[in-house]
Short mmCIF file of N, CA, C and O in Angstrom, two decimals:
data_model
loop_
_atom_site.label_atom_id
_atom_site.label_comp_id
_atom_site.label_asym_id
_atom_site.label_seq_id
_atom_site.Cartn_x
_atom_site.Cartn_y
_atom_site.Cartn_z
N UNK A 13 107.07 104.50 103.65
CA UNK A 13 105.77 104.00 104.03
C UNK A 13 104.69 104.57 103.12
O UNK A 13 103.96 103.87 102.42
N UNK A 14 104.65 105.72 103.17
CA UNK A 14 103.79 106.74 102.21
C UNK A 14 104.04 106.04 100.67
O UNK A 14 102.98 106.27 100.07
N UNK A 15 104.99 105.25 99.71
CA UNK A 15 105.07 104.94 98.71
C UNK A 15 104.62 103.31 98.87
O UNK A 15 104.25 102.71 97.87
N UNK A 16 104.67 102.81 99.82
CA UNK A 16 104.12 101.48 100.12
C UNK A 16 102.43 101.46 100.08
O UNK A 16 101.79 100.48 99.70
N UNK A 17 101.85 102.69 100.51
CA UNK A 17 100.47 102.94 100.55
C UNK A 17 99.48 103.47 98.98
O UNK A 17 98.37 103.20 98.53
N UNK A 18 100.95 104.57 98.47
CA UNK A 18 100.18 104.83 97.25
C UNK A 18 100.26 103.42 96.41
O UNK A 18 99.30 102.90 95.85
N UNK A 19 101.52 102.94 96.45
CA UNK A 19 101.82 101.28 95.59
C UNK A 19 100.77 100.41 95.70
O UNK A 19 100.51 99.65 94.77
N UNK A 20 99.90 100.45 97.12
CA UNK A 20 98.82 99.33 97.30
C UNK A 20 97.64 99.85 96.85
O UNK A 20 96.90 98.92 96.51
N UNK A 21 97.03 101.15 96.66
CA UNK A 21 95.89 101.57 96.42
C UNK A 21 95.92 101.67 94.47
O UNK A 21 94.96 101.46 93.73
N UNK A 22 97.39 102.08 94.03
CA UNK A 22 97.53 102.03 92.52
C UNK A 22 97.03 100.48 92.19
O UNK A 22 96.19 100.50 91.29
N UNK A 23 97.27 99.41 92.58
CA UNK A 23 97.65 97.91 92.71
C UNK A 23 96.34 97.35 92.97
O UNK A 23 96.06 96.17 92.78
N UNK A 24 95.19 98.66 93.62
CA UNK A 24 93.68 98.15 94.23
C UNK A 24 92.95 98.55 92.71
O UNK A 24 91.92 98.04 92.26
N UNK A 25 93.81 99.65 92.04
CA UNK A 25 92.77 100.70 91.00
C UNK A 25 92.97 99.27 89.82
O UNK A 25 92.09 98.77 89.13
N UNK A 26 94.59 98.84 89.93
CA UNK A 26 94.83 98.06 88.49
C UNK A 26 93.82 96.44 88.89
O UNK A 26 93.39 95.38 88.45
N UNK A 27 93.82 96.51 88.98
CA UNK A 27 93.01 95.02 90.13
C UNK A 27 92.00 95.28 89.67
O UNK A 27 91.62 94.83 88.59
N UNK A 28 91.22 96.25 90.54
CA UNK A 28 89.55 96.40 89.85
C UNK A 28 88.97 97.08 88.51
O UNK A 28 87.84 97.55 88.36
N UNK A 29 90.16 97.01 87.42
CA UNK A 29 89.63 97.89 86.31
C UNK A 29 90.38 96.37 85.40
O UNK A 29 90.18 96.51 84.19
N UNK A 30 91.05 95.18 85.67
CA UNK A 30 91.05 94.55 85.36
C UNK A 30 89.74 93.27 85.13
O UNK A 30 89.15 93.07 84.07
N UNK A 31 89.51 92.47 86.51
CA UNK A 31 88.68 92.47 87.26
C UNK A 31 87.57 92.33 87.27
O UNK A 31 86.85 91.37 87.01
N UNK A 32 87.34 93.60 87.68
CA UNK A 32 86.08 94.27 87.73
C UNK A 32 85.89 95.00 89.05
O UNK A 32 86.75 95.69 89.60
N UNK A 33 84.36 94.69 89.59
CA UNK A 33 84.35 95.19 91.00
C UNK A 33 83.46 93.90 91.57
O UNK A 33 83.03 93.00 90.84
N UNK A 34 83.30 93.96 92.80
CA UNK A 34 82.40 92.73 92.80
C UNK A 34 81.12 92.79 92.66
O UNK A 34 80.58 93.85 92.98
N UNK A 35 80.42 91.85 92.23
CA UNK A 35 79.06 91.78 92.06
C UNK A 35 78.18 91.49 93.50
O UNK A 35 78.53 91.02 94.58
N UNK A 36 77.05 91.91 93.04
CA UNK A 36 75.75 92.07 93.91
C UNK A 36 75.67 90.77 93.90
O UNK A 36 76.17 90.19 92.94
N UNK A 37 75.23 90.21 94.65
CA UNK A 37 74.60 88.55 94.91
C UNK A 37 73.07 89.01 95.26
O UNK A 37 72.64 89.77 96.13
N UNK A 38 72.59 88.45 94.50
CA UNK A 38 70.97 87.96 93.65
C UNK A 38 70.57 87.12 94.26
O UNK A 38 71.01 86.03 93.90
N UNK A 39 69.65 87.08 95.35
CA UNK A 39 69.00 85.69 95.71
C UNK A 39 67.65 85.05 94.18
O UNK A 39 66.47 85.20 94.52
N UNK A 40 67.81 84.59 93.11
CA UNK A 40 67.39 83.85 93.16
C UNK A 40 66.50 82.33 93.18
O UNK A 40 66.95 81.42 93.88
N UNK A 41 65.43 82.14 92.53
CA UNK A 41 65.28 80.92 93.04
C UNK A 41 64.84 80.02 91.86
O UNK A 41 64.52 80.85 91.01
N UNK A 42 64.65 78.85 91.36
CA UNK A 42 64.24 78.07 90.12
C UNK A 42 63.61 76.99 90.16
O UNK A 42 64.17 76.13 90.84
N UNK A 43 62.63 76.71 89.69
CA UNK A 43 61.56 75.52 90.10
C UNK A 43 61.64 74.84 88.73
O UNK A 43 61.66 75.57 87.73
N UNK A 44 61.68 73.44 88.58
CA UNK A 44 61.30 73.10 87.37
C UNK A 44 60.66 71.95 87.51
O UNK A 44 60.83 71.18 88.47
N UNK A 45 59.72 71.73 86.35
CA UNK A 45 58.75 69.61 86.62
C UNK A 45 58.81 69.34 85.00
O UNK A 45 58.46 70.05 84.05
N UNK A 46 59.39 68.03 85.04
CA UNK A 46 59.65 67.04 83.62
C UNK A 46 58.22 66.94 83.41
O UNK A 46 57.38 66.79 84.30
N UNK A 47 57.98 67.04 82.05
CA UNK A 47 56.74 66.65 81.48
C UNK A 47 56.79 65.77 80.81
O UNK A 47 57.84 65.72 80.17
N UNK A 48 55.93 64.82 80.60
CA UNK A 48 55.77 63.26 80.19
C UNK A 48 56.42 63.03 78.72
O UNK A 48 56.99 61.98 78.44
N UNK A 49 56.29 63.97 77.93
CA UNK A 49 56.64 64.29 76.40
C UNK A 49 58.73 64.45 76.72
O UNK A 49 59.45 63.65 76.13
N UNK A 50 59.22 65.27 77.42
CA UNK A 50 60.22 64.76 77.65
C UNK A 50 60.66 66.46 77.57
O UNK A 50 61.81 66.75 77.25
N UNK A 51 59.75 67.42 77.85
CA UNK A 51 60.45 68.69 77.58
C UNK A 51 60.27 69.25 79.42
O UNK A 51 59.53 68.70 80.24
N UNK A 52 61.06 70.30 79.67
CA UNK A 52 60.95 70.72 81.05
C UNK A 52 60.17 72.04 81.64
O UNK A 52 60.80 73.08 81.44
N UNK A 53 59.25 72.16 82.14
CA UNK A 53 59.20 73.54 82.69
C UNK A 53 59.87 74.23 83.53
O UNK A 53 60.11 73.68 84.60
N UNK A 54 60.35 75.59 83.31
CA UNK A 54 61.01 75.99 84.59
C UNK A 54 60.46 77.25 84.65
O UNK A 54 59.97 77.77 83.65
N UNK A 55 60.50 78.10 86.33
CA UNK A 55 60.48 79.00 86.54
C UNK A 55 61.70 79.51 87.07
O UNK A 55 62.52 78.71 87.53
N UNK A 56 62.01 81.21 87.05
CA UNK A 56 62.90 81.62 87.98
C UNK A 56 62.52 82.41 88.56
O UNK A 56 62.09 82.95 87.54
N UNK A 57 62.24 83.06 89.29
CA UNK A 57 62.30 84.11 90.53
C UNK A 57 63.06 84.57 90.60
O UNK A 57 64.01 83.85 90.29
N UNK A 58 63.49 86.02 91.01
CA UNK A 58 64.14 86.86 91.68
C UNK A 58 63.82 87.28 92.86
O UNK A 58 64.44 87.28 93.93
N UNK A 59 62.09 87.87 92.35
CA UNK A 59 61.78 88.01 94.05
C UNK A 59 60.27 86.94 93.75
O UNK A 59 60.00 86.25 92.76
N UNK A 60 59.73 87.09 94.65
CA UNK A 60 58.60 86.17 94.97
C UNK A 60 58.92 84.58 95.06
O UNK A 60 60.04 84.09 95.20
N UNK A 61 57.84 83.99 94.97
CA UNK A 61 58.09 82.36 95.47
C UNK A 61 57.65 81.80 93.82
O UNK A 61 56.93 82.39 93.01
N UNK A 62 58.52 80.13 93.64
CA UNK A 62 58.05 79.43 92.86
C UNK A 62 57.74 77.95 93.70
O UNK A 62 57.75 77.62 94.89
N UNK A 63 57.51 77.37 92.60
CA UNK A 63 56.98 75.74 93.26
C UNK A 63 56.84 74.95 92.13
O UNK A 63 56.38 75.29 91.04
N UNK A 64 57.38 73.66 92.56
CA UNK A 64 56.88 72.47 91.56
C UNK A 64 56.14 71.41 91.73
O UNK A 64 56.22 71.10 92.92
N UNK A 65 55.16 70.40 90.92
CA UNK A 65 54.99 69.76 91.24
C UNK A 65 54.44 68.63 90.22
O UNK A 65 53.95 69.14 89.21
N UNK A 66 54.40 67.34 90.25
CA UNK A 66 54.41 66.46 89.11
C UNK A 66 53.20 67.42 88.01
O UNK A 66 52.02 67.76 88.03
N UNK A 67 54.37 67.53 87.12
CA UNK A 67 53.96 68.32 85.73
C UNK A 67 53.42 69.58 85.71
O UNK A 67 52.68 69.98 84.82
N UNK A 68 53.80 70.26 86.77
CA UNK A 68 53.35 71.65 87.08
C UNK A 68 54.38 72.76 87.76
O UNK A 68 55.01 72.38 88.74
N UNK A 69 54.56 74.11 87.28
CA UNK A 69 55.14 74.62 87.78
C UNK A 69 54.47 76.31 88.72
O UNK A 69 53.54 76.72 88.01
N UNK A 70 54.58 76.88 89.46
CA UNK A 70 53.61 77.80 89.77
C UNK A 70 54.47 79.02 90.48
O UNK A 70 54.82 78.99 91.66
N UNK A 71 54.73 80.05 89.60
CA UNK A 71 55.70 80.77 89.48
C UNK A 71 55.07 82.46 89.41
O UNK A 71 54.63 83.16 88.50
N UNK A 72 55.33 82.67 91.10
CA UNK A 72 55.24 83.99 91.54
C UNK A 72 52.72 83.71 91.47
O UNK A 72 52.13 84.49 90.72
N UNK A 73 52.23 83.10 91.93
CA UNK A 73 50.95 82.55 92.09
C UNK A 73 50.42 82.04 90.96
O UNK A 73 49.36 81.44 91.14
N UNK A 74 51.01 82.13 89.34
CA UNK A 74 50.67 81.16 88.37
C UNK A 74 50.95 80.01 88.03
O UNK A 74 52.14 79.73 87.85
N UNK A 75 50.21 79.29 87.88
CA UNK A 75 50.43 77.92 87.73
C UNK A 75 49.91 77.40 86.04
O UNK A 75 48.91 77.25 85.34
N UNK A 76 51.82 77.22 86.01
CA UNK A 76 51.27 76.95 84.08
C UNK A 76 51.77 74.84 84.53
O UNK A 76 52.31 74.38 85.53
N UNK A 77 51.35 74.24 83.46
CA UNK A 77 50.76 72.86 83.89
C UNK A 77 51.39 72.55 82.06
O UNK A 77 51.29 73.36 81.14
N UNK A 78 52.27 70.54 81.97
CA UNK A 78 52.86 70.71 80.77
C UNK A 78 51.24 70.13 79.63
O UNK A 78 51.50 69.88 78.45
N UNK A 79 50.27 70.03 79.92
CA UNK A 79 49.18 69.99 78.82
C UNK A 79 49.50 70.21 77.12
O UNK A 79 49.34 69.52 76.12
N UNK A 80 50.14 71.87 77.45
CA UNK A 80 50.21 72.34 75.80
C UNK A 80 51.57 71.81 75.59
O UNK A 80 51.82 71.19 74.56
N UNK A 81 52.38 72.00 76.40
CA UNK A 81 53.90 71.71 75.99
C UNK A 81 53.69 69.66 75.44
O UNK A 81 54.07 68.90 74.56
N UNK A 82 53.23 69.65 76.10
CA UNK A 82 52.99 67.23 75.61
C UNK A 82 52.31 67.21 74.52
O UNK A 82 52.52 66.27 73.76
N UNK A 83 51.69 67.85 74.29
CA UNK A 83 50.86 68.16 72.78
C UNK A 83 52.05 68.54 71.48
O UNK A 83 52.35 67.97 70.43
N UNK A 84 52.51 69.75 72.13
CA UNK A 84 53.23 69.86 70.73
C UNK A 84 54.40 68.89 70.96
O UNK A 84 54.54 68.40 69.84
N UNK A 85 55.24 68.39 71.68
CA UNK A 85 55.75 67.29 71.78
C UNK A 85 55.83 66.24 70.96
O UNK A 85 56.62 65.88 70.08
N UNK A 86 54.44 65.65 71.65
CA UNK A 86 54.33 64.56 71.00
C UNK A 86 53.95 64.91 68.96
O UNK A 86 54.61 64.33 68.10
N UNK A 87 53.23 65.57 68.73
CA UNK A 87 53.12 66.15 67.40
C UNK A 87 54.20 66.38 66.82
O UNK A 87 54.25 66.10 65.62
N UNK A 88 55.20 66.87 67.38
CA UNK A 88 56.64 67.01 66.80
C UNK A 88 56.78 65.61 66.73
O UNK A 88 56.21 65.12 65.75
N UNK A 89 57.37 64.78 67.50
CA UNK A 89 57.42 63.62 67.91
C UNK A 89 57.31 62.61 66.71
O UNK A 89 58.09 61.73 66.34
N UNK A 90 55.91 63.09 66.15
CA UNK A 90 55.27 61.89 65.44
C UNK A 90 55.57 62.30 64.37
O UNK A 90 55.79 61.46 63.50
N UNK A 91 55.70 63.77 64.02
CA UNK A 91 56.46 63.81 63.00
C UNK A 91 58.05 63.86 62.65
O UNK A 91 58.26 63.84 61.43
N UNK A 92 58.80 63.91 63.18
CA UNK A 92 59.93 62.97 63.25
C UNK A 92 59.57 61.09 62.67
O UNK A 92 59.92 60.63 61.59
N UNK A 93 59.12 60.63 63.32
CA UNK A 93 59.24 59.44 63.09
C UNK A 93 58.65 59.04 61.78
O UNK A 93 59.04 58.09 61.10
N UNK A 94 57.38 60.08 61.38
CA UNK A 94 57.27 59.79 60.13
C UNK A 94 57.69 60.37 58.94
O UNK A 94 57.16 60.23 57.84
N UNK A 95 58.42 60.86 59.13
CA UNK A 95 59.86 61.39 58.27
C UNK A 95 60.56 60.40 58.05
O UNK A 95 60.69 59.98 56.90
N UNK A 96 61.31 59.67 59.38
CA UNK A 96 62.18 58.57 59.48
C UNK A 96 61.88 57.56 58.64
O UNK A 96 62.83 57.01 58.09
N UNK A 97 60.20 56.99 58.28
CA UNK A 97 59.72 55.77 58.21
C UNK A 97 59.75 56.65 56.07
O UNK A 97 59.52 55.83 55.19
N UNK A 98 59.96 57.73 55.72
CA UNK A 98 59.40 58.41 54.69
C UNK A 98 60.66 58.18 53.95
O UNK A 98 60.74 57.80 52.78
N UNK A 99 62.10 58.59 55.12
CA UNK A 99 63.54 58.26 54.12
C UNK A 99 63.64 56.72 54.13
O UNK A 99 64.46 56.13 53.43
N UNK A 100 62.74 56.06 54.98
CA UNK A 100 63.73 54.55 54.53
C UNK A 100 63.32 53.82 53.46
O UNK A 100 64.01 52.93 52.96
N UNK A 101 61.79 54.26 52.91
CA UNK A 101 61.76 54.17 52.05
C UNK A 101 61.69 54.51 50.69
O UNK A 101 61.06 54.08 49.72
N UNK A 102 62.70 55.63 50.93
CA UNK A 102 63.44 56.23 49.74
C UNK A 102 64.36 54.97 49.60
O UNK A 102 64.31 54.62 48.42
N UNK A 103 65.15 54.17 50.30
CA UNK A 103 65.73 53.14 49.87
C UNK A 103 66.81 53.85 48.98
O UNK A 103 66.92 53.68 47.77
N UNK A 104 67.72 54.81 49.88
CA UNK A 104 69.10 54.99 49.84
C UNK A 104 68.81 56.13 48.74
O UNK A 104 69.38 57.22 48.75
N UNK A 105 67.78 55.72 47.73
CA UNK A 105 67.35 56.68 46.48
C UNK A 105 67.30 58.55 46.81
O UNK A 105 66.30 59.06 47.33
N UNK A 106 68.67 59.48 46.36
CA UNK A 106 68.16 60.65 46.92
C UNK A 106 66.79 61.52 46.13
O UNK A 106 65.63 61.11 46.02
N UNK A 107 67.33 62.75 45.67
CA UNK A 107 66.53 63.85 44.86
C UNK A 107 65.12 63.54 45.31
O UNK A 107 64.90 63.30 46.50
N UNK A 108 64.32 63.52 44.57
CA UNK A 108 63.09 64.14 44.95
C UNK A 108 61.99 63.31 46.18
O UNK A 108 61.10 63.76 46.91
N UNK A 109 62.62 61.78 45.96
CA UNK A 109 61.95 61.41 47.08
C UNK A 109 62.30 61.92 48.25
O UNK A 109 61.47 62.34 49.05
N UNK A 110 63.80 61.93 48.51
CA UNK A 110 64.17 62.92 50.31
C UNK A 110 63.46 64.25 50.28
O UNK A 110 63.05 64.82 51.29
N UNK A 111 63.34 64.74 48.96
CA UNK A 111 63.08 66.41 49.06
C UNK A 111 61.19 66.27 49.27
O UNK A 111 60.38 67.13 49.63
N UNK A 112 60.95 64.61 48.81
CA UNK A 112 59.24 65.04 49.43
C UNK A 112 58.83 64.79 50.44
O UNK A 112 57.71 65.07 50.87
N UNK A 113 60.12 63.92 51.23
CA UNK A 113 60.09 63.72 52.97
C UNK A 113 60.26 64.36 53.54
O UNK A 113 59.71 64.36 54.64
N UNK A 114 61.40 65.69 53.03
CA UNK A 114 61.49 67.03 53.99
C UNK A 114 60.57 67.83 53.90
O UNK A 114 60.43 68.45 54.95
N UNK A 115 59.58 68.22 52.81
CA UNK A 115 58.70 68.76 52.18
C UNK A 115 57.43 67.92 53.03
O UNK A 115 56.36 68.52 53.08
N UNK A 116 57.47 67.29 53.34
CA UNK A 116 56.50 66.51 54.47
C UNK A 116 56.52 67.18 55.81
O UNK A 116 55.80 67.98 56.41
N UNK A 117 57.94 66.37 56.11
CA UNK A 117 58.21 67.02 57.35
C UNK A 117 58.02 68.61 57.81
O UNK A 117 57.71 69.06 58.91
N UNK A 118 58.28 69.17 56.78
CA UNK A 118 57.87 70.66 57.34
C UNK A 118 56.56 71.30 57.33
O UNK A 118 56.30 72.36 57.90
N UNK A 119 55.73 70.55 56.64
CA UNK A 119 54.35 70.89 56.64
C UNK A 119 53.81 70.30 58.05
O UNK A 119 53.39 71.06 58.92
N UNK A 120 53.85 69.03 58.21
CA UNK A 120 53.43 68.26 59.54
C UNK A 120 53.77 69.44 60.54
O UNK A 120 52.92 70.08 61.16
N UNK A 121 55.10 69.63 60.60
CA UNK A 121 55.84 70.61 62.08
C UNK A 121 54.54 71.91 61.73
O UNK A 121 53.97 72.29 62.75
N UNK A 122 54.21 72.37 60.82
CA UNK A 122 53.34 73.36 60.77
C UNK A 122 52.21 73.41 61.31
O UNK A 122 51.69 74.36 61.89
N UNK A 123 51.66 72.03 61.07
CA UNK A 123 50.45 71.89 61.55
C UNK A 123 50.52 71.34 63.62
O UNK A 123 49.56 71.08 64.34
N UNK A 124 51.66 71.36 63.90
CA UNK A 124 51.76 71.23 65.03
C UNK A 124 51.87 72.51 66.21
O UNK A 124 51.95 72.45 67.44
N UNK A 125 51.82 73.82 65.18
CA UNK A 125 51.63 75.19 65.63
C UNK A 125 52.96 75.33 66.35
O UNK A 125 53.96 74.62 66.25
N UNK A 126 52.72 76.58 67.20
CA UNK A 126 54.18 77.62 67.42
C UNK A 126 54.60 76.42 68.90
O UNK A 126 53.70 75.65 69.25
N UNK A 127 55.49 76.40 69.38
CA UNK A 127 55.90 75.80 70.97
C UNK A 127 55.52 76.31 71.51
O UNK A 127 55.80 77.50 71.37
N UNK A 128 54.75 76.01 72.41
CA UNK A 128 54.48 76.50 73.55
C UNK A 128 55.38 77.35 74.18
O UNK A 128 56.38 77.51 73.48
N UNK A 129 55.41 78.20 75.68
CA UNK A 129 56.23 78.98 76.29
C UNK A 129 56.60 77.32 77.50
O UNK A 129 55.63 76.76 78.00
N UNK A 130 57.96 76.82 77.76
CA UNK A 130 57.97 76.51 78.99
C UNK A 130 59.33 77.24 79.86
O UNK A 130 60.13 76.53 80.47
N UNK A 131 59.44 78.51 79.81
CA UNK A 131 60.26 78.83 80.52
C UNK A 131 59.67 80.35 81.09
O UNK A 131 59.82 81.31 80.33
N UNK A 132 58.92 80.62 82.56
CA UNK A 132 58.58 81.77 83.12
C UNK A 132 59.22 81.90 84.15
O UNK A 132 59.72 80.98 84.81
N UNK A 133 59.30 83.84 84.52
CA UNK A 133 60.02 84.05 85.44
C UNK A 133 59.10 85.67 85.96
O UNK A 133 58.22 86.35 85.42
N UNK A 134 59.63 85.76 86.88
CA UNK A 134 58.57 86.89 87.81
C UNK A 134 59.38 87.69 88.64
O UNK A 134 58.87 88.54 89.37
#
């Protein structure tokens, strides 16, 4: 009996050093609202409260709203497409015309400044 007991507690040590041990359970919580531009806000919580609501998120009593995030969006956005409209008429042609569409494109993204933050937590 006594070797049946040390066998189960050796068998508990190899178990949890495999394993692990168990984890803490974390309440918790995540709010998020789609913004019109097509990017998401979210909050998470651990402790305190969040909330969502069309294009707003308000996380632990701040309320950030997608304004800056649809801005640079769409600015990204538009520059993409006029990149797109910049290779087609390169007309298959590579070297320096693609290299003055990317050379476009990265100046535009510049002038569209840093991304915004849409991910807070409290």
């Amino acid at each position: 009996m006594r070797r049946a007991f040390v066998m189960a507690g050796m068998m508990t040590v190899v178990f949890l050093a495999v394993w692990g041990r168990p984890a803490m359970v974390s309440a918790t919580q995540t709010c998020t609202a789609t913004c019109s531009a097509g990017s998401t806000l979210t909050c998470t919580v651990a402790t305190g409260t969040c909330s969502s609501a069309s294009g707003t998120v308000t996380c632990c009593g701040q309320t950030h709203d997608c304004n800056a995030i649809n801005a640079w969006d769409t600015c990204r956005n538009n520059c993409d497409t006029q990149h797109d409209t910049c290779v087609n008429h390169c007309g298959g042609r590579g070297g320096s015309c693609l290299t003055d569409c990317n050379n476009a494109l990265r100046t535009c993204w510049t002038h569209c400044g840093t991304q915004p933050a849409k991910s807070f937590s409290c």
